[in-house]
Structure formats: structure tokens, C-alpha cells
mmCIF file of C-alpha atoms in Angstrom:
data_model
loop_
_atom_site.group_PDB
_atom_site.id
_atom_site.type_symbol
_atom_site.label_atom_id
_atom_site.label_comp_id
_atom_site.label_asym_id
_atom_site.label_seq_id
_atom_site.Cartn_x
_atom_site.Cartn_y
_atom_site.Cartn_z
ATOM 1 C CA MET Z 26 20.859 -0.077 7.166
ATOM 2 C CA SER Z 27 17.802 -1.894 8.463
ATOM 3 C CA VAL Z 28 14.183 -0.844 8.231
ATOM 4 C CA ASP Z 29 11.881 -0.566 11.240
ATOM 5 C CA PHE Z 30 8.100 -0.666 11.090
ATOM 6 C CA ALA Z 31 5.684 1.528 13.000
ATOM 7 C CA LEU Z 32 1.912 1.463 13.072
ATOM 8 C CA ASP Z 33 0.286 4.878 12.776
ATOM 9 C CA PRO Z 34 3.450 6.911 13.371
ATOM 10 C CA GLU Z 35 3.042 10.396 14.737
ATOM 11 C CA MET Z 36 1.952 12.564 11.836
ATOM 12 C CA ASN Z 37 3.470 16.018 11.851
ATOM 13 C CA VAL Z 38 4.184 18.403 8.970
ATOM 14 C CA GLU Z 39 7.577 16.823 8.270
ATOM 15 C CA ARG Z 40 6.206 13.248 8.201
ATOM 16 C CA HIS Z 41 3.318 14.368 6.001
ATOM 17 C CA GLU Z 42 5.803 15.855 3.520
ATOM 18 C CA GLU Z 43 7.864 12.645 3.659
ATOM 19 C CA LEU Z 44 4.756 10.708 2.613
ATOM 20 C CA VAL Z 45 4.100 13.081 -0.280
ATOM 21 C CA ARG Z 46 7.755 12.888 -1.430
ATOM 22 C CA LEU Z 47 7.820 9.099 -1.122
ATOM 23 C CA TRP Z 48 4.610 8.708 -3.110
ATOM 24 C CA THR Z 49 5.858 11.163 -5.747
ATOM 25 C CA ASP Z 50 9.204 9.382 -6.089
ATOM 26 C CA VAL Z 51 7.582 5.944 -6.342
ATOM 27 C CA SER Z 52 5.076 7.204 -8.927
ATOM 28 C CA ASN Z 53 7.757 8.875 -11.038
ATOM 29 C CA ALA Z 54 9.816 5.675 -10.952
ATOM 30 C CA GLY Z 55 6.860 3.847 -12.530
ATOM 31 C CA GLY Z 56 5.397 2.356 -9.353
ATOM 32 C CA ALA Z 57 1.761 1.294 -9.584
ATOM 33 C CA VAL Z 58 0.434 3.401 -6.706
ATOM 34 C CA GLY Z 59 -2.459 5.187 -8.362
ATOM 35 C CA PHE Z 60 -0.632 7.598 -10.653
ATOM 36 C CA VAL Z 61 1.209 7.583 -13.962
ATOM 37 C CA PRO Z 62 4.429 9.576 -14.329
ATOM 38 C CA PRO Z 63 5.270 12.332 -14.496
ATOM 39 C CA VAL Z 64 3.667 13.665 -11.311
ATOM 40 C CA THR Z 65 4.466 16.448 -8.896
ATOM 41 C CA SER Z 66 3.929 16.676 -5.161
ATOM 42 C CA ALA Z 67 0.911 18.886 -5.930
ATOM 43 C CA ASP Z 68 -0.630 15.930 -7.828
ATOM 44 C CA ILE Z 69 0.001 13.527 -4.956
ATOM 45 C CA ARG Z 70 -0.855 15.724 -1.959
ATOM 46 C CA PRO Z 71 -4.702 15.493 -2.211
ATOM 47 C CA GLN Z 72 -4.558 11.681 -2.256
ATOM 48 C CA ALA Z 73 -2.055 11.630 0.615
ATOM 49 C CA ASP Z 74 -4.347 13.967 2.551
ATOM 50 C CA GLU Z 75 -7.275 11.578 1.965
ATOM 51 C CA HIS Z 76 -5.255 8.620 3.243
ATOM 52 C CA LEU Z 77 -4.155 10.512 6.353
ATOM 53 C CA ALA Z 78 -7.708 11.709 7.017
ATOM 54 C CA ALA Z 79 -8.843 8.073 6.839
ATOM 55 C CA VAL Z 80 -6.136 7.174 9.396
ATOM 56 C CA ALA Z 81 -7.295 9.993 11.674
ATOM 57 C CA GLU Z 82 -10.896 8.727 11.374
ATOM 58 C CA GLY Z 83 -9.899 5.106 12.084
ATOM 59 C CA ARG Z 84 -10.896 3.808 8.652
ATOM 60 C CA PHE Z 85 -7.226 3.209 7.691
ATOM 61 C CA ARG Z 86 -4.159 2.185 9.666
ATOM 62 C CA MET Z 87 -0.768 3.222 8.332
ATOM 63 C CA LEU Z 88 2.124 0.797 8.489
ATOM 64 C CA ALA Z 89 5.264 2.873 8.000
ATOM 65 C CA ALA Z 90 8.679 1.570 6.992
ATOM 66 C CA LEU Z 91 11.312 3.789 8.594
ATOM 67 C CA GLN Z 92 15.034 3.887 7.950
ATOM 68 C CA GLY Z 93 17.016 6.118 10.242
ATOM 69 C CA GLY Z 94 13.705 7.651 11.320
ATOM 70 C CA LYS Z 95 12.793 8.632 7.734
ATOM 71 C CA LEU Z 96 9.721 7.292 5.935
ATOM 72 C CA VAL Z 97 10.871 4.928 3.158
ATOM 73 C CA GLY Z 98 7.776 2.774 2.636
ATOM 74 C CA THR Z 99 4.112 2.358 3.465
ATOM 75 C CA ALA Z 100 1.193 -0.001 3.425
ATOM 76 C CA PHE Z 101 -2.245 1.148 4.538
ATOM 77 C CA PHE Z 102 -4.923 -1.150 5.923
ATOM 78 C CA SER Z 103 -8.365 -0.130 4.702
ATOM 79 C CA PHE Z 104 -11.026 -1.657 6.915
ATOM 80 C CA ASN Z 105 -14.398 -2.799 5.692
ATOM 81 C CA THR Z 106 -17.500 -1.217 7.134
ATOM 82 C CA HIS Z 107 -19.926 -3.795 5.742
ATOM 83 C CA ARG Z 108 -20.951 -6.054 8.608
ATOM 84 C CA LEU Z 109 -20.364 -9.231 6.554
ATOM 85 C CA MET Z 110 -16.836 -8.228 5.523
ATOM 86 C CA ARG Z 111 -15.266 -6.888 8.696
ATOM 87 C CA HIS Z 112 -13.134 -10.017 9.068
ATOM 88 C CA TRP Z 113 -10.727 -8.949 6.316
ATOM 89 C CA ALA Z 114 -9.105 -5.710 5.138
ATOM 90 C CA TRP Z 115 -7.655 -4.230 1.984
ATOM 91 C CA LEU Z 116 -3.942 -3.453 1.884
ATOM 92 C CA VAL Z 117 -3.491 -0.320 -0.233
ATOM 93 C CA THR Z 118 -0.702 2.019 -1.303
ATOM 94 C CA VAL Z 119 2.024 -0.535 -0.725
ATOM 95 C CA MET Z 120 5.305 1.107 -1.668
ATOM 96 C CA VAL Z 121 9.009 1.224 -0.944
ATOM 97 C CA HIS Z 122 11.252 4.070 -2.086
ATOM 98 C CA PRO Z 123 12.831 3.266 -5.489
ATOM 99 C CA SER Z 124 16.357 3.638 -4.070
ATOM 100 C CA LEU Z 125 15.664 0.705 -1.725
ATOM 101 C CA GLN Z 126 13.825 -1.624 -4.092
ATOM 102 C CA GLY Z 127 15.400 -4.974 -4.851
ATOM 103 C CA ARG Z 128 16.879 -5.299 -1.356
ATOM 104 C CA GLY Z 129 14.075 -7.268 0.286
ATOM 105 C CA TYR Z 130 12.428 -4.321 2.021
ATOM 106 C CA GLY Z 131 9.162 -4.822 0.134
ATOM 107 C CA ALA Z 132 9.019 -8.429 1.321
ATOM 108 C CA GLU Z 133 9.757 -7.246 4.876
ATOM 109 C CA LEU Z 134 6.937 -4.718 4.589
ATOM 110 C CA LEU Z 135 4.509 -7.445 3.501
ATOM 111 C CA ARG Z 136 5.590 -9.699 6.386
ATOM 112 C CA ALA Z 137 5.071 -6.803 8.808
ATOM 113 C CA ALA Z 138 1.611 -6.212 7.304
ATOM 114 C CA GLU Z 139 0.793 -9.900 7.705
ATOM 115 C CA ARG Z 140 1.830 -9.787 11.384
ATOM 116 C CA ARG Z 141 -0.297 -6.678 11.971
ATOM 117 C CA GLY Z 142 -3.241 -8.258 10.166
ATOM 118 C CA ARG Z 143 -3.052 -11.213 12.529
ATOM 119 C CA GLU Z 144 -2.807 -8.850 15.523
ATOM 120 C CA PHE Z 145 -5.943 -7.077 14.252
ATOM 121 C CA GLY Z 146 -7.697 -10.474 14.228
ATOM 122 C CA LEU Z 147 -8.217 -10.460 10.473
ATOM 123 C CA ALA Z 148 -9.001 -13.648 8.575
ATOM 124 C CA GLY Z 149 -7.368 -12.323 5.429
ATOM 125 C CA ILE Z 150 -5.787 -9.457 3.549
ATOM 126 C CA ARG Z 151 -6.884 -8.493 0.065
ATOM 127 C CA LEU Z 152 -5.029 -6.224 -2.324
ATOM 128 C CA GLY Z 153 -5.328 -5.070 -5.879
ATOM 129 C CA CYS Z 154 -2.481 -4.591 -8.309
ATOM 130 C CA ARG Z 155 -1.916 -3.468 -11.872
ATOM 131 C CA SER Z 156 -0.840 -6.151 -14.326
ATOM 132 C CA GLY Z 157 2.153 -5.756 -16.591
ATOM 133 C CA LEU Z 158 4.747 -4.995 -13.912
ATOM 134 C CA GLY Z 159 5.373 -8.399 -12.361
ATOM 135 C CA LEU Z 160 3.533 -7.461 -9.181
ATOM 136 C CA GLU Z 161 1.517 -10.679 -9.206
ATOM 137 C CA ARG Z 162 4.758 -12.698 -8.908
ATOM 138 C CA PHE Z 163 6.045 -10.421 -6.138
ATOM 139 C CA TYR Z 164 2.871 -10.762 -4.077
ATOM 140 C CA ALA Z 165 2.683 -14.512 -4.787
ATOM 141 C CA SER Z 166 6.197 -14.869 -3.365
ATOM 142 C CA ALA Z 167 4.766 -13.436 -0.108
ATOM 143 C CA GLY Z 168 1.944 -16.009 -0.027
ATOM 144 C CA TYR Z 169 -0.793 -14.056 -1.809
ATOM 145 C CA LYS Z 170 -2.951 -15.930 -4.319
ATOM 146 C CA GLU Z 171 -4.569 -14.392 -7.366
ATOM 147 C CA VAL Z 172 -8.323 -14.678 -6.861
ATOM 148 C CA GLY Z 173 -9.658 -12.365 -9.555
ATOM 149 C CA ARG Z 174 -8.777 -10.349 -12.618
ATOM 150 C CA VAL Z 175 -10.717 -7.699 -14.500
ATOM 151 C CA PRO Z 176 -9.244 -7.362 -17.993
ATOM 152 C CA ALA Z 177 -8.290 -3.874 -19.167
ATOM 153 C CA ALA Z 178 -9.823 -2.210 -16.094
ATOM 154 C CA ILE Z 179 -6.893 0.179 -15.595
ATOM 155 C CA ARG Z 180 -6.153 2.677 -18.347
ATOM 156 C CA VAL Z 181 -2.539 3.768 -17.940
ATOM 157 C CA SER Z 182 -2.737 5.760 -21.171
ATOM 158 C CA PRO Z 183 -4.736 5.601 -24.405
ATOM 159 C CA GLY Z 184 -4.034 2.184 -25.889
ATOM 160 C CA ASP Z 185 -2.350 0.886 -22.715
ATOM 161 C CA ASP Z 186 -4.975 -0.877 -20.632
ATOM 162 C CA ARG Z 187 -3.932 -3.209 -17.816
ATOM 163 C CA ASP Z 188 -5.764 -5.840 -15.836
ATOM 164 C CA ASP Z 189 -6.871 -5.117 -12.284
ATOM 165 C CA VAL Z 190 -5.648 -8.162 -10.355
ATOM 166 C CA THR Z 191 -7.059 -9.100 -6.947
ATOM 167 C CA MET Z 192 -4.765 -10.985 -4.580
ATOM 168 C CA TRP Z 193 -5.682 -12.668 -1.274
ATOM 169 C CA LEU Z 194 -3.610 -13.713 1.721
ATOM 170 C CA PRO Z 195 -5.452 -15.972 4.173
ATOM 171 C CA LEU Z 196 -4.440 -15.373 7.780
ATOM 172 C CA VAL Z 197 -6.352 -18.234 9.426
#
């Protein structure tokens, strides 16, 4: 079954819960989306609420991956407010449900984000990722270049520090 993409889909109680479940499932599968397993929906909900509040305020735009009308992936654009950096945006909370990973949906999501970034008139998209999971190779396969790395900036657990890697996709 194919995946469709929607920008800022209507957010009702059901869609909100789909986001929380998606984020919980991705986190518990080891996805690098801001949490370390095990997590519950109660752990995820405050962060999901913050993202959705930012969408409502216009600071974020939500790109939703939908399969059969159900939320199966996301990428959020986080726009800069600094007047010298408004020409690019962060791409945050990029995730695809674990049951769909390895089928090319993540690459489709990144291509959809690139198209939207161009439609927004952005000169580039920047994202951060956690080292140690092969994410740098995945993003590089979509055209992103590593432009920075802060060693041991992410503490997954005591004794397990990972690099914070910054990736950049030029759009012009």
C-alpha cells in the first residue's frame, strides 16, 4: 500500500493519539526521536503537545505520511525566527512507523520534505541526528551532507554518549 503526504493535516483527538502512538512505537523500537526506550504514551504526550502547539502557532509545519488515512510517519519543519536565518529551516522528528521501515517510505518522506522546502522558498534544510545508528548514511543517500559533529553531546545512558551530527540539504 502506498503512502500519501499531507501538510498540516486536520488535527483532531484521533489524529493526536495517532501521533502519540507513532512516536511511542518508534521510540520503543530504538528510533532516535528524542527518547530512549522503554517509553509510554504518557512520556511522549507532552512533547507531542509541544510540537502540535508549535504547528498551531505557525512556528512548525507538520508533514504527515498517511497510509489508508492513518498516520504512519512525520517530519516537522521548524522555522527560524532570527532575521538572518529565515532562509532555511530545521527538519525535526523525522520518523516512519517501525513496521514500514526498510520499504523506502523514509526516503519518500525526505523527498516530500524537500519538495515542501522548495515550495516554502527555503534555501536549505538542516537536521540533527544521533550517531551510532547509521542515520548519517541514510540522510546522505537523500542528498544531505554532514556539516558538523559535536562529540558525545547526546547521552543515551551512562557510558553511552553519541555524537550530535548536523546534516544540510541545499535547495538552491
